[in-house]
Amino acid sequence: MHGKGVIMKRSYYQDNVINFLKDTNEKILGTLVRNNEFELEGNQKWAWAKQIEILKRVLGIINDGFIAFEYTIPRMGKRIDNVFIYKGIVFLLEFKVGSEDYYRHDIDQVYDYGLDLKNFHEESLDRYVVPILISTDGDERPLDLYINKDMLFKPICCNEFNLVHAIKEISGKYGFEDGEYLGWMESRYRPTPTIIEAAQALYRGHNVKEISRSDAGAKNLSETTGYINKVIDYSKNNGKKTICFLTGVPGSGKTLAGLNIGASRQKYEEDEHTVFLSGNGPLVSVLREALARDDNESNGTPLNEAKRRASVFIQNIHHFRDAAIKDDRAPIEKVAIFDEAQRAWNKKQTERFMRDRGIELGKSEPQFLISVMDRHKDWACIVCLVGGGQEIHRGEAGLREWFKSINQFKDWEVHLSDRIADPEYLELNSLSEVKLDCKYTFTDRLHLSTSIRSFRSERLSDFVKTLLDMQVDECKRIYDGLRDKYPLYLTRNLDMAKRFLKESSRGNERYGIVASSDARRLKAEGLDVKSGIEVEHWFLKGKDDVRSSFYLEDIATEFDIQGLELDWICVAWGGDFRYTDTGWEYKNFKGTRWQSINREDQRLYKKNSYRVLLTRARQGMVIYVPVGDLGDHTRNPEYYNGTYNYLKNIGIEELNERYFDELGGRGKEIAMPDYLEKGEKEKAGNKNNKKPDIPKGGGRGLVAETMEKEMYSANNRPKNS
């Protein structure tokens, strides 16, 4: 919305090293300046000039390979300073010109670049990827090599003089003869962004094709949003009022589709305005804050103004409703996108809430929203994003209330997912049971069937569904296909669970602990679900902020994390949802004791709470089940043992030291010669001339102690970042 809205070029300058060495510094700098898409500051030109000078010296010694400046990482909306491909190895060079220090956040930054390429860039999957942080004026450090199982090196710290040695040593040990430079540069990039990253990228003006996967295994988001855009155009061109129901499994990209439509349909010059509505308060707060911070940092927009802009794009459904009650005119928005529409309040819940505020409304939220958009005399469109098994609070109406409300507006035309009758959405036996007193049509292009939240496994939501539905044999079968791609473990030791999160995470991969809002007796384990979190800080703040998820002190509940996600999660299983010989038991903790839940709708909310918690992790998860305490009648071990044994019977492996041993780094320390004094020449590269096998051992070890050093001095931090 605030960017240029153009497809980013892969790099500002790229060529083989021979041509790079022949080009003048002025020509290379001129090319960088011409291809720059953003406002150019003097510091950036100076940094580029210094990088060119250093790389001419370094690559003049190597005299081979391929170099690219400002290589795009679309999912992150950032560019790597330099990519150097040599002997089949991808070196990621992030320069901090003039810096004497190797800051932790800079190390994490270049690590994130490596992780992104490893996870989403096809030609990087079976290559060594080596992130290097170059603080040009920094001290010389030992070349400690730690290599993960996926062939991604832990970040290496160099200054401008020993960079050449690091490249030569690594390429000599792990390189092979390879000239497929352009193949790497033109490789398919298939990202799976977090919803926060997606919102930021779309808000900058990028399109969904740039930031989402395009493989055949994932439902094509472009096709789905394209269909909805055609419906909107039809409404606009023919003076019609329409409503679309898009369904999807958890993590399939429903919210991403909605944000994409919202961002692309903001056509102020055509008097077309769009609003993204959600009753999920934490989701609204986190997305608004993320968009505002990004707008402030990327565009220099004052933070207050950035927050105002974000609040226009993303609104809480309750605030939208209140504004429409005060003003009976048609809203400015012609397109309203309602996230998790099945969670809209029924008439009883809406009346109760509004009566407490002195207002008699007498309508359910679906009925009122349609009536507000129906105020337009010409055209309007509502897009309902519908999730399955996501109702977690009393008064959530489900789709029946929407259909009941639509029948009061017979001139509206309805477009429905052909999966709308599935039990997760409407609990009908067939599509023929859908009864609407208006024109309606079904299409498969309004259903997203594949989870893309976890790029490691598309079957996570299926696994969780069968686990909660006690379909043991099917659950075991899905887990067998899940376990090699998606780390999923079980433990009764909270310290080990925390260690799992910290040591599994790399770079800025975010981790945290989640639990049911009714798991009150986890407080005895040091996990207090009642204390609450500040969601914007928990999801967005860094490792140095005690309010962030990284500190593992504040616990997010299903209400905090629904619609959002982390990379790595510990699900702390409470006594409120217990497995017994007769199936699940549903409990609430009142006063000093557990009480049974007998109402079916309340039981559904409880089950769905755990469905939400168990489908939030993108990369891996550990489930912590307490041991309990015989001396505490509220924490009797039998409240937990049944659940633990059920999960173990499914096949979920217990977390043990072997997991951490497999995370240990490979490689060895290579002494760093003082070649500035000795004038020693580096030895030639590897003579084996063959591509290396993907390593069988190794894993994610601890970053070298020198790399972990925390340095957050504002006075010493370099200006260019």
mmCIF file of N, CA, C and O in Angstrom, residues 182-266:
data_model
loop_
_atom_site.group_PDB
_atom_site.id
_atom_site.type_symbol
_atom_site.label_atom_id
_atom_site.label_comp_id
_atom_site.label_asym_id
_atom_site.label_seq_id
_atom_site.Cartn_x
_atom_site.Cartn_y
_atom_site.Cartn_z
ATOM 1 N N LEU A 182 23.912 -19.146 -12.866
ATOM 2 C CA LEU A 182 22.631 -18.559 -13.251
ATOM 3 C C LEU A 182 21.466 -19.440 -12.820
ATOM 4 O O LEU A 182 20.382 -18.945 -12.525
ATOM 5 N N GLY A 183 21.701 -20.766 -12.797
ATOM 6 C CA GLY A 183 20.659 -21.670 -12.318
ATOM 7 C C GLY A 183 20.276 -21.345 -10.887
ATOM 8 O O GLY A 183 19.096 -21.386 -10.515
ATOM 9 N N TRP A 184 21.283 -21.018 -10.078
ATOM 10 C CA TRP A 184 20.999 -20.646 -8.693
ATOM 11 C C TRP A 184 20.281 -19.303 -8.646
ATOM 12 O O TRP A 184 19.288 -19.147 -7.928
ATOM 13 N N MET A 185 20.766 -18.344 -9.420
ATOM 14 C CA MET A 185 20.168 -17.005 -9.390
ATOM 15 C C MET A 185 18.716 -17.028 -9.856
ATOM 16 O O MET A 185 17.896 -16.242 -9.386
ATOM 17 N N GLU A 186 18.384 -17.926 -10.787
ATOM 18 C CA GLU A 186 17.030 -17.962 -11.342
ATOM 19 C C GLU A 186 16.163 -19.032 -10.695
ATOM 20 O O GLU A 186 15.049 -19.297 -11.150
ATOM 21 N N SER A 187 16.649 -19.627 -9.634
ATOM 22 C CA SER A 187 15.923 -20.699 -8.969
ATOM 23 C C SER A 187 14.563 -20.233 -8.454
ATOM 24 O O SER A 187 14.369 -19.071 -8.101
ATOM 25 N N ARG A 188 13.633 -21.192 -8.389
ATOM 26 C CA ARG A 188 12.332 -20.879 -7.805
ATOM 27 C C ARG A 188 12.485 -20.625 -6.313
ATOM 28 O O ARG A 188 13.216 -21.316 -5.615
ATOM 29 N N TYR A 189 11.748 -19.629 -5.861
ATOM 30 C CA TYR A 189 11.734 -19.273 -4.444
ATOM 31 C C TYR A 189 10.299 -19.473 -3.965
ATOM 32 O O TYR A 189 9.371 -18.858 -4.478
ATOM 33 N N ARG A 190 10.115 -20.393 -3.000
ATOM 34 C CA ARG A 190 8.771 -20.780 -2.584
ATOM 35 C C ARG A 190 8.595 -20.525 -1.089
ATOM 36 O O ARG A 190 8.650 -21.433 -0.272
ATOM 37 N N PRO A 191 8.366 -19.290 -0.725
ATOM 38 C CA PRO A 191 8.326 -18.957 0.703
ATOM 39 C C PRO A 191 7.005 -19.311 1.364
ATOM 40 O O PRO A 191 5.974 -19.424 0.724
ATOM 41 N N THR A 192 7.062 -19.485 2.659
ATOM 42 C CA THR A 192 5.874 -19.607 3.491
ATOM 43 C C THR A 192 6.019 -18.584 4.615
ATOM 44 O O THR A 192 6.611 -18.867 5.652
ATOM 45 N N PRO A 193 5.506 -17.377 4.415
ATOM 46 C CA PRO A 193 5.699 -16.338 5.429
ATOM 47 C C PRO A 193 4.805 -16.537 6.638
ATOM 48 O O PRO A 193 3.754 -17.186 6.552
ATOM 49 N N THR A 194 5.227 -16.015 7.775
ATOM 50 C CA THR A 194 4.301 -15.918 8.897
ATOM 51 C C THR A 194 3.237 -14.904 8.517
ATOM 52 O O THR A 194 3.409 -14.107 7.594
ATOM 53 N N ILE A 195 2.126 -14.906 9.229
ATOM 54 C CA ILE A 195 1.058 -13.969 8.898
ATOM 55 C C ILE A 195 1.532 -12.527 9.121
ATOM 56 O O ILE A 195 1.117 -11.605 8.409
ATOM 57 N N ILE A 196 2.438 -12.323 10.067
ATOM 58 C CA ILE A 196 2.975 -10.982 10.305
ATOM 59 C C ILE A 196 3.838 -10.549 9.126
ATOM 60 O O ILE A 196 3.708 -9.432 8.608
ATOM 61 N N GLU A 197 4.726 -11.431 8.669
ATOM 62 C CA GLU A 197 5.569 -11.116 7.511
ATOM 63 C C GLU A 197 4.720 -10.873 6.273
ATOM 64 O O GLU A 197 4.981 -9.958 5.486
ATOM 65 N N ALA A 198 3.691 -11.703 6.097
ATOM 66 C CA ALA A 198 2.824 -11.548 4.926
ATOM 67 C C ALA A 198 2.106 -10.212 4.947
ATOM 68 O O ALA A 198 2.028 -9.513 3.929
ATOM 69 N N ALA A 199 1.577 -9.849 6.102
ATOM 70 C CA ALA A 199 0.869 -8.570 6.214
ATOM 71 C C ALA A 199 1.795 -7.413 5.898
ATOM 72 O O ALA A 199 1.424 -6.462 5.187
ATOM 73 N N GLN A 200 3.023 -7.465 6.410
ATOM 74 C CA GLN A 200 3.983 -6.385 6.154
ATOM 75 C C GLN A 200 4.322 -6.287 4.675
ATOM 76 O O GLN A 200 4.365 -5.194 4.109
ATOM 77 N N ALA A 201 4.559 -7.445 4.033
ATOM 78 C CA ALA A 201 4.931 -7.434 2.615
ATOM 79 C C ALA A 201 3.784 -6.930 1.743
ATOM 80 O O ALA A 201 3.986 -6.122 0.828
ATOM 81 N N LEU A 202 2.570 -7.392 2.013
ATOM 82 C CA LEU A 202 1.416 -6.952 1.232
ATOM 83 C C LEU A 202 1.152 -5.467 1.449
ATOM 84 O O LEU A 202 0.783 -4.741 0.525
ATOM 85 N N TYR A 203 1.349 -5.013 2.660
ATOM 86 C CA TYR A 203 1.136 -3.603 3.003
ATOM 87 C C TYR A 203 2.148 -2.709 2.284
ATOM 88 O O TYR A 203 1.865 -1.567 1.950
ATOM 89 N N ARG A 204 3.365 -3.268 2.026
ATOM 90 C CA ARG A 204 4.382 -2.506 1.294
ATOM 91 C C ARG A 204 4.058 -2.413 -0.188
ATOM 92 O O ARG A 204 4.658 -1.622 -0.910
ATOM 93 N N GLY A 205 3.160 -3.252 -0.683
ATOM 94 C CA GLY A 205 2.794 -3.193 -2.085
ATOM 95 C C GLY A 205 3.187 -4.411 -2.877
ATOM 96 O O GLY A 205 2.977 -4.460 -4.085
ATOM 97 N N HIS A 206 3.781 -5.435 -2.236
ATOM 98 C CA HIS A 206 4.105 -6.664 -2.954
ATOM 99 C C HIS A 206 2.848 -7.499 -3.118
ATOM 100 O O HIS A 206 1.862 -7.315 -2.410
ATOM 101 N N ASN A 207 2.884 -8.446 -4.053
ATOM 102 C CA ASN A 207 1.697 -9.271 -4.261
ATOM 103 C C ASN A 207 1.901 -10.663 -3.694
ATOM 104 O O ASN A 207 3.002 -11.050 -3.323
ATOM 105 N N VAL A 208 0.797 -11.414 -3.644
ATOM 106 C CA VAL A 208 0.832 -12.704 -2.974
ATOM 107 C C VAL A 208 1.753 -13.695 -3.689
ATOM 108 O O VAL A 208 2.309 -14.598 -3.075
ATOM 109 N N LYS A 209 1.961 -13.536 -5.001
ATOM 110 C CA LYS A 209 2.844 -14.446 -5.723
ATOM 111 C C LYS A 209 4.280 -14.346 -5.229
ATOM 112 O O LYS A 209 5.025 -15.314 -5.251
ATOM 113 N N GLU A 210 4.682 -13.140 -4.814
ATOM 114 C CA GLU A 210 6.063 -12.932 -4.383
ATOM 115 C C GLU A 210 6.343 -13.546 -3.020
ATOM 116 O O GLU A 210 7.483 -13.861 -2.706
ATOM 117 N N ILE A 211 5.312 -13.700 -2.202
ATOM 118 C CA ILE A 211 5.562 -14.079 -0.811
ATOM 119 C C ILE A 211 4.953 -15.409 -0.429
ATOM 120 O O ILE A 211 4.994 -15.802 0.727
ATOM 121 N N SER A 212 4.368 -16.136 -1.388
ATOM 122 C CA SER A 212 3.735 -17.400 -1.035
ATOM 123 C C SER A 212 4.245 -18.523 -1.926
ATOM 124 O O SER A 212 4.761 -18.293 -3.004
ATOM 125 N N ARG A 213 4.071 -19.730 -1.450
ATOM 126 C CA ARG A 213 4.502 -20.909 -2.181
ATOM 127 C C ARG A 213 3.716 -21.040 -3.474
ATOM 128 O O ARG A 213 2.579 -20.598 -3.583
ATOM 129 N N SER A 214 4.347 -21.680 -4.446
ATOM 130 C CA SER A 214 3.668 -21.886 -5.718
ATOM 131 C C SER A 214 3.722 -23.345 -6.148
ATOM 132 O O SER A 214 3.369 -23.668 -7.272
ATOM 133 N N ASP A 215 4.150 -24.234 -5.255
ATOM 134 C CA ASP A 215 4.247 -25.637 -5.630
ATOM 135 C C ASP A 215 2.860 -26.270 -5.706
ATOM 136 O O ASP A 215 1.895 -25.789 -5.135
ATOM 137 N N ALA A 216 2.795 -27.396 -6.430
ATOM 138 C CA ALA A 216 1.509 -28.043 -6.663
ATOM 139 C C ALA A 216 0.910 -28.589 -5.374
ATOM 140 O O ALA A 216 -0.302 -28.791 -5.296
ATOM 141 N N GLY A 217 1.737 -28.792 -4.352
ATOM 142 C CA GLY A 217 1.230 -29.349 -3.107
ATOM 143 C C GLY A 217 0.420 -28.380 -2.287
ATOM 144 O O GLY A 217 -0.289 -28.779 -1.382
ATOM 145 N N ALA A 218 0.520 -27.103 -2.561
ATOM 146 C CA ALA A 218 -0.238 -26.104 -1.818
ATOM 147 C C ALA A 218 -1.300 -25.489 -2.720
ATOM 148 O O ALA A 218 -1.072 -25.255 -3.895
ATOM 149 N N LYS A 219 -2.458 -25.232 -2.147
ATOM 150 C CA LYS A 219 -3.524 -24.604 -2.924
ATOM 151 C C LYS A 219 -3.059 -23.244 -3.396
ATOM 152 O O LYS A 219 -2.502 -22.456 -2.637
ATOM 153 N N ASN A 220 -3.310 -22.964 -4.645
ATOM 154 C CA ASN A 220 -2.806 -21.722 -5.234
ATOM 155 C C ASN A 220 -3.587 -20.531 -4.712
ATOM 156 O O ASN A 220 -4.737 -20.308 -5.075
ATOM 157 N N LEU A 221 -2.918 -19.767 -3.837
ATOM 158 C CA LEU A 221 -3.578 -18.607 -3.249
ATOM 159 C C LEU A 221 -3.933 -17.572 -4.305
ATOM 160 O O LEU A 221 -4.934 -16.862 -4.185
ATOM 161 N N SER A 222 -3.116 -17.475 -5.337
ATOM 162 C CA SER A 222 -3.409 -16.519 -6.398
ATOM 163 C C SER A 222 -4.722 -16.871 -7.101
ATOM 164 O O SER A 222 -5.508 -15.994 -7.457
ATOM 165 N N GLU A 223 -4.957 -18.181 -7.299
ATOM 166 C CA GLU A 223 -6.195 -18.621 -7.941
ATOM 167 C C GLU A 223 -7.401 -18.274 -7.077
ATOM 168 O O GLU A 223 -8.431 -17.799 -7.576
ATOM 169 N N THR A 224 -7.267 -18.493 -5.777
ATOM 170 C CA THR A 224 -8.375 -18.219 -4.865
ATOM 171 C C THR A 224 -8.677 -16.728 -4.787
ATOM 172 O O THR A 224 -9.832 -16.308 -4.904
ATOM 173 N N THR A 225 -7.637 -15.934 -4.574
ATOM 174 C CA THR A 225 -7.862 -14.489 -4.490
ATOM 175 C C THR A 225 -8.289 -13.936 -5.845
ATOM 176 O O THR A 225 -9.047 -12.961 -5.903
ATOM 177 N N GLY A 226 -7.818 -14.559 -6.919
ATOM 178 C CA GLY A 226 -8.240 -14.133 -8.251
ATOM 179 C C GLY A 226 -9.738 -14.320 -8.446
ATOM 180 O O GLY A 226 -10.418 -13.463 -9.032
ATOM 181 N N TYR A 227 -10.267 -15.437 -7.952
ATOM 182 C CA TYR A 227 -11.706 -15.693 -8.066
ATOM 183 C C TYR A 227 -12.492 -14.629 -7.296
ATOM 184 O O TYR A 227 -13.487 -14.081 -7.797
ATOM 185 N N ILE A 228 -12.040 -14.349 -6.077
ATOM 186 C CA ILE A 228 -12.757 -13.359 -5.265
ATOM 187 C C ILE A 228 -12.670 -11.973 -5.898
ATOM 188 O O ILE A 228 -13.650 -11.210 -5.905
ATOM 189 N N ASN A 229 -11.526 -11.641 -6.460
ATOM 190 C CA ASN A 229 -11.400 -10.345 -7.132
ATOM 191 C C ASN A 229 -12.346 -10.237 -8.324
ATOM 192 O O ASN A 229 -12.882 -9.163 -8.612
ATOM 193 N N LYS A 230 -12.566 -11.362 -9.025
ATOM 194 C CA LYS A 230 -13.524 -11.350 -10.134
ATOM 195 C C LYS A 230 -14.938 -11.100 -9.626
ATOM 196 O O LYS A 230 -15.733 -10.399 -10.259
ATOM 197 N N VAL A 231 -15.265 -11.684 -8.467
ATOM 198 C CA VAL A 231 -16.580 -11.443 -7.869
ATOM 199 C C VAL A 231 -16.731 -9.968 -7.500
ATOM 200 O O VAL A 231 -17.784 -9.357 -7.740
ATOM 201 N N ILE A 232 -15.669 -9.390 -6.930
ATOM 202 C CA ILE A 232 -15.726 -7.968 -6.562
ATOM 203 C C ILE A 232 -15.894 -7.103 -7.801
ATOM 204 O O ILE A 232 -16.704 -6.165 -7.826
ATOM 205 N N ASP A 233 -15.132 -7.413 -8.849
ATOM 206 C CA ASP A 233 -15.257 -6.646 -10.098
ATOM 207 C C ASP A 233 -16.659 -6.789 -10.694
ATOM 208 O O ASP A 233 -17.233 -5.821 -11.210
ATOM 209 N N TYR A 234 -17.212 -8.003 -10.632
ATOM 210 C CA TYR A 234 -18.572 -8.228 -11.113
ATOM 211 C C TYR A 234 -19.562 -7.360 -10.333
ATOM 212 O O TYR A 234 -20.466 -6.735 -10.914
ATOM 213 N N SER A 235 -19.411 -7.328 -9.015
ATOM 214 C CA SER A 235 -20.297 -6.514 -8.182
ATOM 215 C C SER A 235 -20.202 -5.044 -8.571
ATOM 216 O O SER A 235 -21.223 -4.353 -8.723
ATOM 217 N N LYS A 236 -18.972 -4.592 -8.737
ATOM 218 C CA LYS A 236 -18.722 -3.184 -9.043
ATOM 219 C C LYS A 236 -19.271 -2.795 -10.415
ATOM 220 O O LYS A 236 -19.878 -1.726 -10.576
ATOM 221 N N ASN A 237 -19.068 -3.650 -11.399
ATOM 222 C CA ASN A 237 -19.452 -3.320 -12.774
ATOM 223 C C ASN A 237 -20.941 -3.491 -13.042
ATOM 224 O O ASN A 237 -21.476 -2.922 -14.002
ATOM 225 N N ASN A 238 -21.612 -4.290 -12.189
ATOM 226 C CA ASN A 238 -23.018 -4.583 -12.447
ATOM 227 C C ASN A 238 -23.950 -4.106 -11.336
ATOM 228 O O ASN A 238 -25.148 -4.417 -11.361
ATOM 229 N N GLY A 239 -23.407 -3.354 -10.387
ATOM 230 C CA GLY A 239 -24.239 -2.836 -9.306
ATOM 231 C C GLY A 239 -24.868 -3.927 -8.461
ATOM 232 O O GLY A 239 -26.036 -3.842 -8.068
ATOM 233 N N LYS A 240 -24.077 -4.975 -8.139
ATOM 234 C CA LYS A 240 -24.575 -6.105 -7.366
ATOM 235 C C LYS A 240 -23.959 -6.118 -5.966
ATOM 236 O O LYS A 240 -22.889 -5.564 -5.733
ATOM 237 N N LYS A 241 -24.663 -6.793 -5.088
ATOM 238 C CA LYS A 241 -24.141 -7.010 -3.744
ATOM 239 C C LYS A 241 -23.894 -8.501 -3.578
ATOM 240 O O LYS A 241 -24.786 -9.322 -3.821
ATOM 241 N N THR A 242 -22.674 -8.843 -3.190
ATOM 242 C CA THR A 242 -22.261 -10.248 -3.156
ATOM 243 C C THR A 242 -21.580 -10.582 -1.843
ATOM 244 O O THR A 242 -21.051 -9.701 -1.144
ATOM 245 N N ILE A 243 -21.569 -11.872 -1.542
ATOM 246 C CA ILE A 243 -20.870 -12.353 -0.356
ATOM 247 C C ILE A 243 -20.199 -13.674 -0.709
ATOM 248 O O ILE A 243 -20.799 -14.535 -1.359
ATOM 249 N N CYS A 244 -18.935 -13.819 -0.352
ATOM 250 C CA CYS A 244 -18.150 -15.032 -0.623
ATOM 251 C C CYS A 244 -17.811 -15.719 0.691
ATOM 252 O O CYS A 244 -17.447 -15.053 1.669
ATOM 253 N N PHE A 245 -17.901 -17.043 0.708
ATOM 254 C CA PHE A 245 -17.489 -17.830 1.867
ATOM 255 C C PHE A 245 -16.289 -18.686 1.468
ATOM 256 O O PHE A 245 -16.426 -19.653 0.712
ATOM 257 N N LEU A 246 -15.116 -18.318 1.985
ATOM 258 C CA LEU A 246 -13.880 -19.044 1.726
ATOM 259 C C LEU A 246 -13.582 -19.939 2.923
ATOM 260 O O LEU A 246 -13.469 -19.456 4.055
ATOM 261 N N THR A 247 -13.457 -21.251 2.696
ATOM 262 C CA THR A 247 -13.142 -22.184 3.774
ATOM 263 C C THR A 247 -11.691 -22.643 3.653
ATOM 264 O O THR A 247 -11.068 -22.537 2.599
ATOM 265 N N GLY A 248 -11.170 -23.190 4.746
ATOM 266 C CA GLY A 248 -9.801 -23.693 4.719
ATOM 267 C C GLY A 248 -9.429 -24.371 6.014
ATOM 268 O O GLY A 248 -9.943 -24.037 7.082
ATOM 269 N N VAL A 249 -8.529 -25.337 5.920
ATOM 270 C CA VAL A 249 -8.043 -26.018 7.113
ATOM 271 C C VAL A 249 -7.150 -25.068 7.899
ATOM 272 O O VAL A 249 -6.688 -24.053 7.362
ATOM 273 N N PRO A 250 -6.894 -25.341 9.183
ATOM 274 C CA PRO A 250 -6.016 -24.460 9.960
ATOM 275 C C PRO A 250 -4.660 -24.277 9.287
ATOM 276 O O PRO A 250 -4.029 -25.242 8.857
ATOM 277 N N GLY A 251 -4.233 -23.032 9.164
ATOM 278 C CA GLY A 251 -2.928 -22.742 8.592
ATOM 279 C C GLY A 251 -2.868 -22.775 7.085
ATOM 280 O O GLY A 251 -1.782 -22.743 6.501
ATOM 281 N N SER A 252 -4.010 -22.797 6.409
ATOM 282 C CA SER A 252 -4.015 -22.937 4.953
ATOM 283 C C SER A 252 -3.861 -21.611 4.216
ATOM 284 O O SER A 252 -3.742 -21.606 2.992
ATOM 285 N N GLY A 253 -3.878 -20.502 4.915
ATOM 286 C CA GLY A 253 -3.663 -19.215 4.262
ATOM 287 C C GLY A 253 -4.918 -18.383 4.079
ATOM 288 O O GLY A 253 -4.944 -17.478 3.246
ATOM 289 N N LYS A 254 -5.967 -18.668 4.859
ATOM 290 C CA LYS A 254 -7.204 -17.892 4.742
ATOM 291 C C LYS A 254 -6.959 -16.416 5.048
ATOM 292 O O LYS A 254 -7.386 -15.532 4.302
ATOM 293 N N THR A 255 -6.270 -16.170 6.156
ATOM 294 C CA THR A 255 -6.008 -14.775 6.534
ATOM 295 C C THR A 255 -5.089 -14.116 5.521
ATOM 296 O O THR A 255 -5.263 -12.937 5.181
ATOM 297 N N LEU A 256 -4.109 -14.861 5.017
ATOM 298 C CA LEU A 256 -3.224 -14.333 3.979
ATOM 299 C C LEU A 256 -4.029 -13.943 2.743
ATOM 300 O O LEU A 256 -3.820 -12.870 2.163
ATOM 301 N N ALA A 257 -4.968 -14.799 2.342
ATOM 302 C CA ALA A 257 -5.819 -14.477 1.192
ATOM 303 C C ALA A 257 -6.616 -13.214 1.457
ATOM 304 O O ALA A 257 -6.731 -12.331 0.584
ATOM 305 N N GLY A 258 -7.163 -13.092 2.661
ATOM 306 C CA GLY A 258 -7.941 -11.910 3.006
ATOM 307 C C GLY A 258 -7.114 -10.643 3.002
ATOM 308 O O GLY A 258 -7.548 -9.593 2.494
ATOM 309 N N LEU A 259 -5.914 -10.709 3.564
ATOM 310 C CA LEU A 259 -5.034 -9.545 3.579
ATOM 311 C C LEU A 259 -4.619 -9.157 2.163
ATOM 312 O O LEU A 259 -4.494 -7.967 1.841
ATOM 313 N N ASN A 260 -4.385 -10.163 1.326
ATOM 314 C CA ASN A 260 -3.999 -9.882 -0.056
ATOM 315 C C ASN A 260 -5.110 -9.150 -0.795
ATOM 316 O O ASN A 260 -4.868 -8.172 -1.510
ATOM 317 N N ILE A 261 -6.342 -9.611 -0.617
ATOM 318 C CA ILE A 261 -7.480 -8.938 -1.237
ATOM 319 C C ILE A 261 -7.613 -7.522 -0.694
ATOM 320 O O ILE A 261 -7.793 -6.553 -1.437
ATOM 321 N N GLY A 262 -7.501 -7.395 0.636
ATOM 322 C CA GLY A 262 -7.638 -6.084 1.250
ATOM 323 C C GLY A 262 -6.608 -5.091 0.758
ATOM 324 O O GLY A 262 -6.922 -3.929 0.471
ATOM 325 N N ALA A 263 -5.356 -5.555 0.649
ATOM 326 C CA ALA A 263 -4.288 -4.652 0.208
ATOM 327 C C ALA A 263 -4.445 -4.275 -1.256
ATOM 328 O O ALA A 263 -4.208 -3.126 -1.645
ATOM 329 N N SER A 264 -4.872 -5.229 -2.095
ATOM 330 C CA SER A 264 -4.952 -4.967 -3.534
ATOM 331 C C SER A 264 -6.200 -4.178 -3.921
ATOM 332 O O SER A 264 -6.246 -3.569 -4.995
ATOM 333 N N ARG A 265 -7.232 -4.177 -3.057
ATOM 334 C CA ARG A 265 -8.477 -3.503 -3.414
ATOM 335 C C ARG A 265 -8.583 -2.100 -2.820
ATOM 336 O O ARG A 265 -9.651 -1.497 -2.866
ATOM 337 N N GLN A 266 -7.499 -1.583 -2.283
ATOM 338 C CA GLN A 266 -7.515 -0.204 -1.799
ATOM 339 C C GLN A 266 -7.293 0.722 -2.986
ATOM 340 O O GLN A 266 -6.167 1.104 -3.294
#
